[in-house]
XYZ file of C-alpha atoms in Angstrom:
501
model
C 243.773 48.909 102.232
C 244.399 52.909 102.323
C 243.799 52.794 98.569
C 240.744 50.801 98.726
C 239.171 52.775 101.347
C 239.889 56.164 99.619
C 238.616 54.948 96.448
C 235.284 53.707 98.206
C 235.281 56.840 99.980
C 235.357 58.912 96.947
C 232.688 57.058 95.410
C 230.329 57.254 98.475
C 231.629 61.174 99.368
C 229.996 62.167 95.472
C 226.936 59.205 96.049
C 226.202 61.533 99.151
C 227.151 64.870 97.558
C 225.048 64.008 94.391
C 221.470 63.462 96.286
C 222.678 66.904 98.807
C 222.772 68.328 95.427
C 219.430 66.921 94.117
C 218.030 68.181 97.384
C 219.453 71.777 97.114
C 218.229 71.931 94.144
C 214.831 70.555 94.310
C 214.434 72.917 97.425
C 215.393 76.001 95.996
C 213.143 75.496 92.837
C 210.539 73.451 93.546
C 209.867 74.349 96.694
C 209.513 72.597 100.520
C 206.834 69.737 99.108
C 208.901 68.569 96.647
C 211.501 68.386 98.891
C 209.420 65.971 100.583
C 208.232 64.004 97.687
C 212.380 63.446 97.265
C 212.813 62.503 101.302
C 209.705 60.292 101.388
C 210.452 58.198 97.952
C 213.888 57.992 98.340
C 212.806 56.693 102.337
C 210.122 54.453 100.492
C 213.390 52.831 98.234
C 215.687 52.575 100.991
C 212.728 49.914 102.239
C 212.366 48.776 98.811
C 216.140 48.144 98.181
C 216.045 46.335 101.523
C 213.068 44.283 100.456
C 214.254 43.368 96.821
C 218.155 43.035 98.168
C 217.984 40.630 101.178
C 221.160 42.045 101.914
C 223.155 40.477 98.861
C 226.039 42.784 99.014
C 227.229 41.943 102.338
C 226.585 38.057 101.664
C 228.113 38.701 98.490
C 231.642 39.210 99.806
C 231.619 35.998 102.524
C 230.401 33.657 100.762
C 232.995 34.443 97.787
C 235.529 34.378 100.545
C 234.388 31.046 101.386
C 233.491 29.429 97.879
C 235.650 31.070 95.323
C 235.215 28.267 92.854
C 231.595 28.721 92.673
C 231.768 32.872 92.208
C 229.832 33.069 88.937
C 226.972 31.090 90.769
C 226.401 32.545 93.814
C 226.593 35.989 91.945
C 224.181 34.625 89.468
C 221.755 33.545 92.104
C 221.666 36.577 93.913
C 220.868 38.823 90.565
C 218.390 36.327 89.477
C 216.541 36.611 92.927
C 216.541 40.385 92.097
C 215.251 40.130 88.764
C 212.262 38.713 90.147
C 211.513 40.214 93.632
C 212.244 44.258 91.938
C 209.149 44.396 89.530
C 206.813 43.168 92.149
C 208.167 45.285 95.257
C 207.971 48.568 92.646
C 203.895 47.384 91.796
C 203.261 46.840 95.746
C 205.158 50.018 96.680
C 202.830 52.090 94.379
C 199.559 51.007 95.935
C 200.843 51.820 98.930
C 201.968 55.285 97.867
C 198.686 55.754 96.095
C 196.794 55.527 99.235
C 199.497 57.540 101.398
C 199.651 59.997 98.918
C 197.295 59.776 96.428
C 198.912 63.651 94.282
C 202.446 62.567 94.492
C 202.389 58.756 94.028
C 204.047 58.561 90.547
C 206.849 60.991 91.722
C 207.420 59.355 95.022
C 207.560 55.858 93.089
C 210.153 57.299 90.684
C 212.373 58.190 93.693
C 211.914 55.119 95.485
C 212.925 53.359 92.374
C 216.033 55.188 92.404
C 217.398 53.296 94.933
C 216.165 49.835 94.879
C 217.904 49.793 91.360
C 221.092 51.646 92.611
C 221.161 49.125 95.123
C 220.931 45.611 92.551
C 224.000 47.371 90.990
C 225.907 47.330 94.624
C 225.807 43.157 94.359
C 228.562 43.577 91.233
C 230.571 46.425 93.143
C 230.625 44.209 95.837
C 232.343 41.260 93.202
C 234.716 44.151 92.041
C 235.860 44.974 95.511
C 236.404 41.132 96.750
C 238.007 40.639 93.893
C 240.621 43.792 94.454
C 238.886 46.033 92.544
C 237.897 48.933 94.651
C 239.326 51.940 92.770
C 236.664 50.634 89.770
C 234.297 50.147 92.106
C 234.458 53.486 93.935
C 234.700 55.085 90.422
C 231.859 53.345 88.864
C 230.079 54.963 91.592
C 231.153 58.254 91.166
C 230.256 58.192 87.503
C 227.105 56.553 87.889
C 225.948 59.274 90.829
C 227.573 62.355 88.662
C 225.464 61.106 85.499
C 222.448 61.027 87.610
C 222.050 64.044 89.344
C 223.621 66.212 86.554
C 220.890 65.032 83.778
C 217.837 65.715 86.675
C 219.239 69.308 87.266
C 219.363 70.139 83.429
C 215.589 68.631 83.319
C 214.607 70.608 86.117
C 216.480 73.667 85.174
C 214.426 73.898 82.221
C 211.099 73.592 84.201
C 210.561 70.379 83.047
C 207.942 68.303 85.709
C 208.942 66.327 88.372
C 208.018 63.000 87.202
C 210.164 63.668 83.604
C 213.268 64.110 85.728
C 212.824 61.647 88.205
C 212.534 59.449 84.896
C 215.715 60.399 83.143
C 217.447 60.157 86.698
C 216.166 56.178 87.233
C 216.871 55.563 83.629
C 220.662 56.625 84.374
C 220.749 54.325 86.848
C 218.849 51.031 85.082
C 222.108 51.535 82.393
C 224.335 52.012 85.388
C 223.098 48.537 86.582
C 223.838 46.860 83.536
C 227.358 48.886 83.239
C 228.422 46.976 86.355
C 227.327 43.603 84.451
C 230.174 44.225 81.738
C 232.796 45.471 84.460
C 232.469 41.973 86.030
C 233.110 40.356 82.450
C 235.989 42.957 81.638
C 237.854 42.831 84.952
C 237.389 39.208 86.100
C 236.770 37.493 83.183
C 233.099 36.600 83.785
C 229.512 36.786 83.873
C 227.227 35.383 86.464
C 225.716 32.045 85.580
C 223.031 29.951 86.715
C 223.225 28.505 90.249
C 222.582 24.787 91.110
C 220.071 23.489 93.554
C 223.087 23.190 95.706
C 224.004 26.593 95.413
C 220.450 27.894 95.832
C 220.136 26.127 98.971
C 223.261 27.023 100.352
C 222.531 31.237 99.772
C 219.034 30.347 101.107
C 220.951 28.541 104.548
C 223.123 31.635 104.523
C 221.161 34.748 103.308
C 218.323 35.133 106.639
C 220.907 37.273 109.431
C 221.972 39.059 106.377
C 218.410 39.982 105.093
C 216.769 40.499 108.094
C 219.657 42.966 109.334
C 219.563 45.079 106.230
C 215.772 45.326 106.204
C 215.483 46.118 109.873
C 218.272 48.464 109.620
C 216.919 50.550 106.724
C 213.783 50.622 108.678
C 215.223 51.893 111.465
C 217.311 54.485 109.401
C 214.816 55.372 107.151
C 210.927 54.755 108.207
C 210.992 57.861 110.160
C 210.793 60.069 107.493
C 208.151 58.192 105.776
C 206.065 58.245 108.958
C 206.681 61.759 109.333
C 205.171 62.710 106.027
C 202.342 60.546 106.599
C 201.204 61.348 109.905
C 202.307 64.999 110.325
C 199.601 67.716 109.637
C 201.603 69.228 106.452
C 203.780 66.184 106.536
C 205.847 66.810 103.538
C 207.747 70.012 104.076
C 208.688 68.633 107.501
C 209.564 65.099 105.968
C 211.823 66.857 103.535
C 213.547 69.210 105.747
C 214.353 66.084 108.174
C 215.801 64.323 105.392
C 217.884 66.955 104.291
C 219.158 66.674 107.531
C 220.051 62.991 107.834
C 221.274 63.209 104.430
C 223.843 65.343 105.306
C 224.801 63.207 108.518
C 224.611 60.434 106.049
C 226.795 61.884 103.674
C 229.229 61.959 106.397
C 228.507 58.049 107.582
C 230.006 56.860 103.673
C 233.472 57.308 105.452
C 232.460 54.200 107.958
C 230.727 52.365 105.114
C 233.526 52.720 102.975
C 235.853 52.134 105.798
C 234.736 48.974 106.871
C 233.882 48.029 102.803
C 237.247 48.263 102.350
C 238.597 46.035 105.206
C 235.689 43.723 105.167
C 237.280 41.065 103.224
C 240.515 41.033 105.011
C 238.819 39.987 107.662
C 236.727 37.666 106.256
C 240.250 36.118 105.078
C 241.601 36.816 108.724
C 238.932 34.712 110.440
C 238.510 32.049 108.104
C 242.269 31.263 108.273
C 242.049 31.796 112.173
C 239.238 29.100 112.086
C 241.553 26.646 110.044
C 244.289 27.270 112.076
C 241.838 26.291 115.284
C 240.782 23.370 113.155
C 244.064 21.948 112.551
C 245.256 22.476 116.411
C 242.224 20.323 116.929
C 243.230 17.843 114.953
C 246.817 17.634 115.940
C 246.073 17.207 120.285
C 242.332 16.517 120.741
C 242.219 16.381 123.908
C 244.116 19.900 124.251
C 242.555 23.223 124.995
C 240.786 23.408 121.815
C 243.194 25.826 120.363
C 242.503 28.437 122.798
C 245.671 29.678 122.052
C 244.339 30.172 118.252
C 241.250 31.944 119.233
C 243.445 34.470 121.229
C 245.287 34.727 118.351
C 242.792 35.502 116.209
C 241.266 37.375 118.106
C 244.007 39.870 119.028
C 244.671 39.633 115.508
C 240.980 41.122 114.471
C 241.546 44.012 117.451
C 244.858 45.031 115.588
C 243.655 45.037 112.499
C 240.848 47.734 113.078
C 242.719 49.668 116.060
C 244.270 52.512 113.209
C 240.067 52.626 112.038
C 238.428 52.892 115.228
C 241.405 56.004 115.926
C 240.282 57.420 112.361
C 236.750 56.874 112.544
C 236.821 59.186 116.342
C 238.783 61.823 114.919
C 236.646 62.493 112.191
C 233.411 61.898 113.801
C 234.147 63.830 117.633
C 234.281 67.306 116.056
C 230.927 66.900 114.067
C 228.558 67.576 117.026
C 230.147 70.626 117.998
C 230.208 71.816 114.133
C 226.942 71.313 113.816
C 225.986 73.567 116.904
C 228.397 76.248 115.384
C 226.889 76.458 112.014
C 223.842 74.620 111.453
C 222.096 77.737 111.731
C 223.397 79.619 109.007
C 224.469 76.611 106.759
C 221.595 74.777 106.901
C 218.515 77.076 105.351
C 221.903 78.520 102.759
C 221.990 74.933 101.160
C 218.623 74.027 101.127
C 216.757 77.511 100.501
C 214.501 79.420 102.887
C 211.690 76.473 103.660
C 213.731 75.076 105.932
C 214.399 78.209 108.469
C 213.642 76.510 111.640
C 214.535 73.067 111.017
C 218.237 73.681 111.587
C 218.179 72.189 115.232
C 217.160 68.833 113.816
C 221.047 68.656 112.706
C 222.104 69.639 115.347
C 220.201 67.438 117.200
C 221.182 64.401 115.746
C 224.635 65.242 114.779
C 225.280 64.471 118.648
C 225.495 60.904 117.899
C 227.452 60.310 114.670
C 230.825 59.383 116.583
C 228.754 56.573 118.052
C 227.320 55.375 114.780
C 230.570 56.039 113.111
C 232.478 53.158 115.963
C 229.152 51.235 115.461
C 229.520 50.645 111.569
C 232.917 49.268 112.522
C 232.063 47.211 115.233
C 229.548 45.756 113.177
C 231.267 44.521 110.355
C 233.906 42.112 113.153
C 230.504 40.552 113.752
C 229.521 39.813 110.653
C 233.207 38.673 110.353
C 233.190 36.548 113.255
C 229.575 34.491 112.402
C 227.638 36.694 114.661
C 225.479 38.383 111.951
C 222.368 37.310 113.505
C 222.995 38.964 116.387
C 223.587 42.014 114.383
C 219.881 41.478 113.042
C 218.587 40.966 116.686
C 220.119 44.269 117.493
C 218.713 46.178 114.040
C 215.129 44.448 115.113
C 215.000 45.956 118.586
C 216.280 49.539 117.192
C 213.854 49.088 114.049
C 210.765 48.208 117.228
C 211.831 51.570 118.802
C 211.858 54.084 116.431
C 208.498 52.223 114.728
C 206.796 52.297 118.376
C 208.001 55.870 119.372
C 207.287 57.386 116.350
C 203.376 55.998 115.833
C 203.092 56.960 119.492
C 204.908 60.556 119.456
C 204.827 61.932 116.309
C 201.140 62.608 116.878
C 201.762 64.125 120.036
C 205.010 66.103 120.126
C 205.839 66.650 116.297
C 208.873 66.081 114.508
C 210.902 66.124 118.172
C 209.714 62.636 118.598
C 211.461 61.398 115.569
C 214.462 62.638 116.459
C 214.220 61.431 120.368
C 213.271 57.605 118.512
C 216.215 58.289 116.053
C 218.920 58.891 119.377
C 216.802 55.778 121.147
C 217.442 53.736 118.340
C 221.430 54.881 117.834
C 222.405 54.056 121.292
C 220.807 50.545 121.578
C 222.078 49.171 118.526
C 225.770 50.507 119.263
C 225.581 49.152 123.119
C 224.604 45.696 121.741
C 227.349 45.783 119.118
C 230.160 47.184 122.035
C 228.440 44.562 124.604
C 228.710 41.214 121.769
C 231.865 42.681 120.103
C 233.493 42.308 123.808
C 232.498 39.176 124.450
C 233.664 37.440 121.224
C 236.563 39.442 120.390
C 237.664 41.685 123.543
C 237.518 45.122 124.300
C 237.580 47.501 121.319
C 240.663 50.010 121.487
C 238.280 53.173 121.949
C 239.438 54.641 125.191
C 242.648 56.666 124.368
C 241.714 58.094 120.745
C 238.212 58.903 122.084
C 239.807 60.872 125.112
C 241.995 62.659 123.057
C 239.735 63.349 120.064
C 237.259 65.393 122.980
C 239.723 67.085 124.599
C 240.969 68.543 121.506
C 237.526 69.673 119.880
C 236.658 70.889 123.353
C 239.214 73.035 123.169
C 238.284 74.486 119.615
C 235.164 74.758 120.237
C 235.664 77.013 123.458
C 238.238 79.390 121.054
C 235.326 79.427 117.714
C 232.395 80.176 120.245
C 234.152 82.797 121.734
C 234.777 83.678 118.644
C 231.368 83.373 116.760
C 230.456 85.947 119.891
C 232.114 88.687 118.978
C 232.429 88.203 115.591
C 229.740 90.647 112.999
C 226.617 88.211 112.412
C 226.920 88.155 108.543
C 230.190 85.995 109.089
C 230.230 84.566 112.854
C 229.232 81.565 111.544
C 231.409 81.247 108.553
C 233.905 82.193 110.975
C 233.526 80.355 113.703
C 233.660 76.941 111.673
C 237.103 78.087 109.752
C 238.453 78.665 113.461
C 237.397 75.313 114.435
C 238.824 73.576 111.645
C 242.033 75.370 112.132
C 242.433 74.314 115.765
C 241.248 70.972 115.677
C 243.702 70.439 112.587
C 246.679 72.018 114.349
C 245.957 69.758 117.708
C 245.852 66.909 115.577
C 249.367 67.487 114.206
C 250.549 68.299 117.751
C 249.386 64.918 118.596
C 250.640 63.054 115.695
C 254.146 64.898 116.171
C 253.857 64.022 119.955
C 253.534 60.495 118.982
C 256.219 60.156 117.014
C 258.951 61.230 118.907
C 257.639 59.033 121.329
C 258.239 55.839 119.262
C 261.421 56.854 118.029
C 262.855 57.268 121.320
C 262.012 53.621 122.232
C 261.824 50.073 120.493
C 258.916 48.846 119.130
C 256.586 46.295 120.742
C 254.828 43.442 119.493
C 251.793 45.324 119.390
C 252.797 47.779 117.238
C 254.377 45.799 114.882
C 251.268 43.370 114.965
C 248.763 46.445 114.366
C 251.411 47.721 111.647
């Protein structure tokens, strides 16, 4: 599982480094409009993706777990549906974008195309990783997002237009798509086929929580920025300088996704087996407690499984906030050139509630695990209703604050509905110690790098300040880890830790 989720990390780390890049560039050469044109077309896709997708590469992985026999099938009826639904949602995108933004349409479409076709090619990455294949997978990614971004800088480094590059770029990734076609056929051994009526029903009985969850939640996620372009006087350069924000908080949420990537079909196997074991109990005493005991079991079983996560995902994610207030500043207008002086407390702003989102990612994948993806969607609909409603009423009003206050809205009701259902099903998640002592310790180092960033000379307080920070955090972090492990050698081992291990 380590392997997997460092390979899938990788992959996502350059997917998210590779469109910082685009940005930086774009930004620095272009200038603050284009920089919008990139935020509000690649917004535009994420929509599109979700549209075109109906959340394939999550159904992908279950239903494999469930029907292995009919693999080639279910992945040919989820490409086929693709096939079909991508030319139209590209033709109904662009009449909307030619009314939005009549001087920019053909540019914005480009980008939005970008990722509804990056995001067909996720339904075969999602057969390499069920199938054991993650390091491919996370390198296919790499590759593919290294190819892209590196042929768009060269175009636009010779001053070539806007609409040439985004070209090249999207052509990249249409050969990409087809790349993970013949990785299926080399690695497994085949290519998707046709799927019966039987199959086609089935995928249609299964695919509705998973579609309307990824739809609502790339609206949530993403419609702000589109919003913000369209109904901001001057709409672009603030659209792009938001999404240069939330690109680089997204950058740092492909840890999560990769994370929980990585250990979603373990669980998948987990529960199904737990739900055969309940079965059989069943069978064997029906008129026993309905293998209570199992679901316990199975249960407990899920909690150990993502306890060493959840502790990962907090002590990663607890230090970002306070990073953010110690550099944003001076980081933030260095990558993405002088347009965006001023916009630097957006990151800041919503860096506050990555450690949340981080947990939430997590959280939501033992749902999907455990049947409960339409509560997941119920949860994605609300936040999607908020940030829509707050936005349209605020955004008009306040400026680009509201989007951020709809964006924080949004964050916290979707994770309280995830922490609320995942405690029901499952029990209580094991948050409470590793989130205790992941604050305490970036308290501390924050306290030292402020003080600090206070006295040090401006042209490097900030450069400073974060070094210090990452030097204290780290060397708390060891102290805690050594801590630890005297502890458990100076006593035996309980069941619980040689469950979770």
């Amino acid at each position: 599982m380590t392997r997997s989720v460092l390979a899938l990390y990788i992959g996502r780390l350059v997917s998210a480094g590779s469109t910082v890049v685009l940005l930086a560039v774009v930004g620095r050469l272009v200038g603050a409009e284009a920089l919008g044109i990139v935020g509000v077309g690649m917004a535009t896709g994420a929509l599109l993706a979700a549209l075109t997708e109906q959340g394939a590469s999550m159904l992908v992985v279950r239903a494999l777990s469930h029907r292995p026999g009919r693999a080639r099938q279910i992945v040919g009826g989820l490409g086929l549906f693709r096939l079909v639904t991508l030319p139209i949602g590209l033709v109904a995108a662009y009449a909307l974008l030619a009314l939005l933004f009549p001087d920019h349409a053909l540019a914005i479409l480009l980008a939005a195309a970008w990722l509804a076709v990056q995001q067909a090619t996720e339904l075969t990455r999602a057969v390499l990783i069920w199938a054991g294949r993650a390091g491919i997978s996370g390198l296919h990614t790499s590759i593919e997002n290294l190819a892209w971004v590196g042929v768009m800088t060269i175009l636009l480094l010779a001053h070539a237009p806007l609409e040439t590059a985004f070209a090249a770029g999207l052509a990249v990734l249409v050969f990409s798509a087809f790349a993970g076609v013949v990785l299926v056929r080399l690695l497994i051994g085949w290519f998707p086929a046709m799927p019966s009526g039987q199959d086609v029903r089935q995928l249609l009985r299964d695919s509705p929580p998973f579609a309307v969850f990824v739809i609502l939640g790339q609206l949530y996620s993403r419609v702000d920025t589109l919003l913000i372009g369209a109904l901001l006087p001057g709409g672009l350069e603030a659209a792009g300088a938001y999404f240069a924000a939330m690109r680089l908080i997204a950058g740092l949420e492909y840890l999560p996704d990769a994370l929980t990537r990585a250990i979603y079909p373990n669980l998948a196997r987990a529960y199904v087996a737990g739900s055969d074991q309940a079965y059989g109990m069943i069978r064997q005493d029906p008129r026993g407690p309905r293998s209570r005991a199992a679901t316990v079991s199975r249960a407990d079983k899920l909690r150990g499984m993502i306890r060493k996560p959840v502790e990962l995902l907090l002590w990663i994610s607890i230090p970002v906030p306070f990073l953010a207030f110690l550099g944003a500043d001076w980081g933030f207008p260095l990558l993405f050139g002088q347009s965006v002086v001023g916009y630097s407390w957006v990151l800041v702003a919503v860096s506050m509630f990555v450690p949340i989102r981080f947990v939430g990612y997590l959280l939501g994948i033992v749902l999907t695990t455990g049947g409960a993806q339409a509560r997941r969607a119920l949860a994605v609909a609300l936040a999607a209703a908020l940030v829509v409603g707050l936005d349209v009423f605020l955004l008009p009003r306040i400026g680009l604050v509201a989007a951020v206050i709809a964006l924080m809205t949004a964050s916290v009701t979707t994770f309280g509905i995830y922490l609320l259902q995942t405690w029901r099903s499952f029990g209580l998640p094991p948050v409470g110690r590793a989130l205790a002592e992941a604050l305490a310790c970036a308290g501390l180092a924050f306290v030292v790098s402020l003080a600090l960033r206070t006295v040090a000379p401006t042209g490097i307080a900030a450069p400073a300040a974060l070094a210090c920070f990452g030097a204290v955090y780290l060397a708390l972090w060891m102290v805690r880890r050594s801590g630890l492990a005297v502890l458990r050698a100076g006593k035996p081992e309980s069941r619980d830790e040689i469950g979770v291990k």
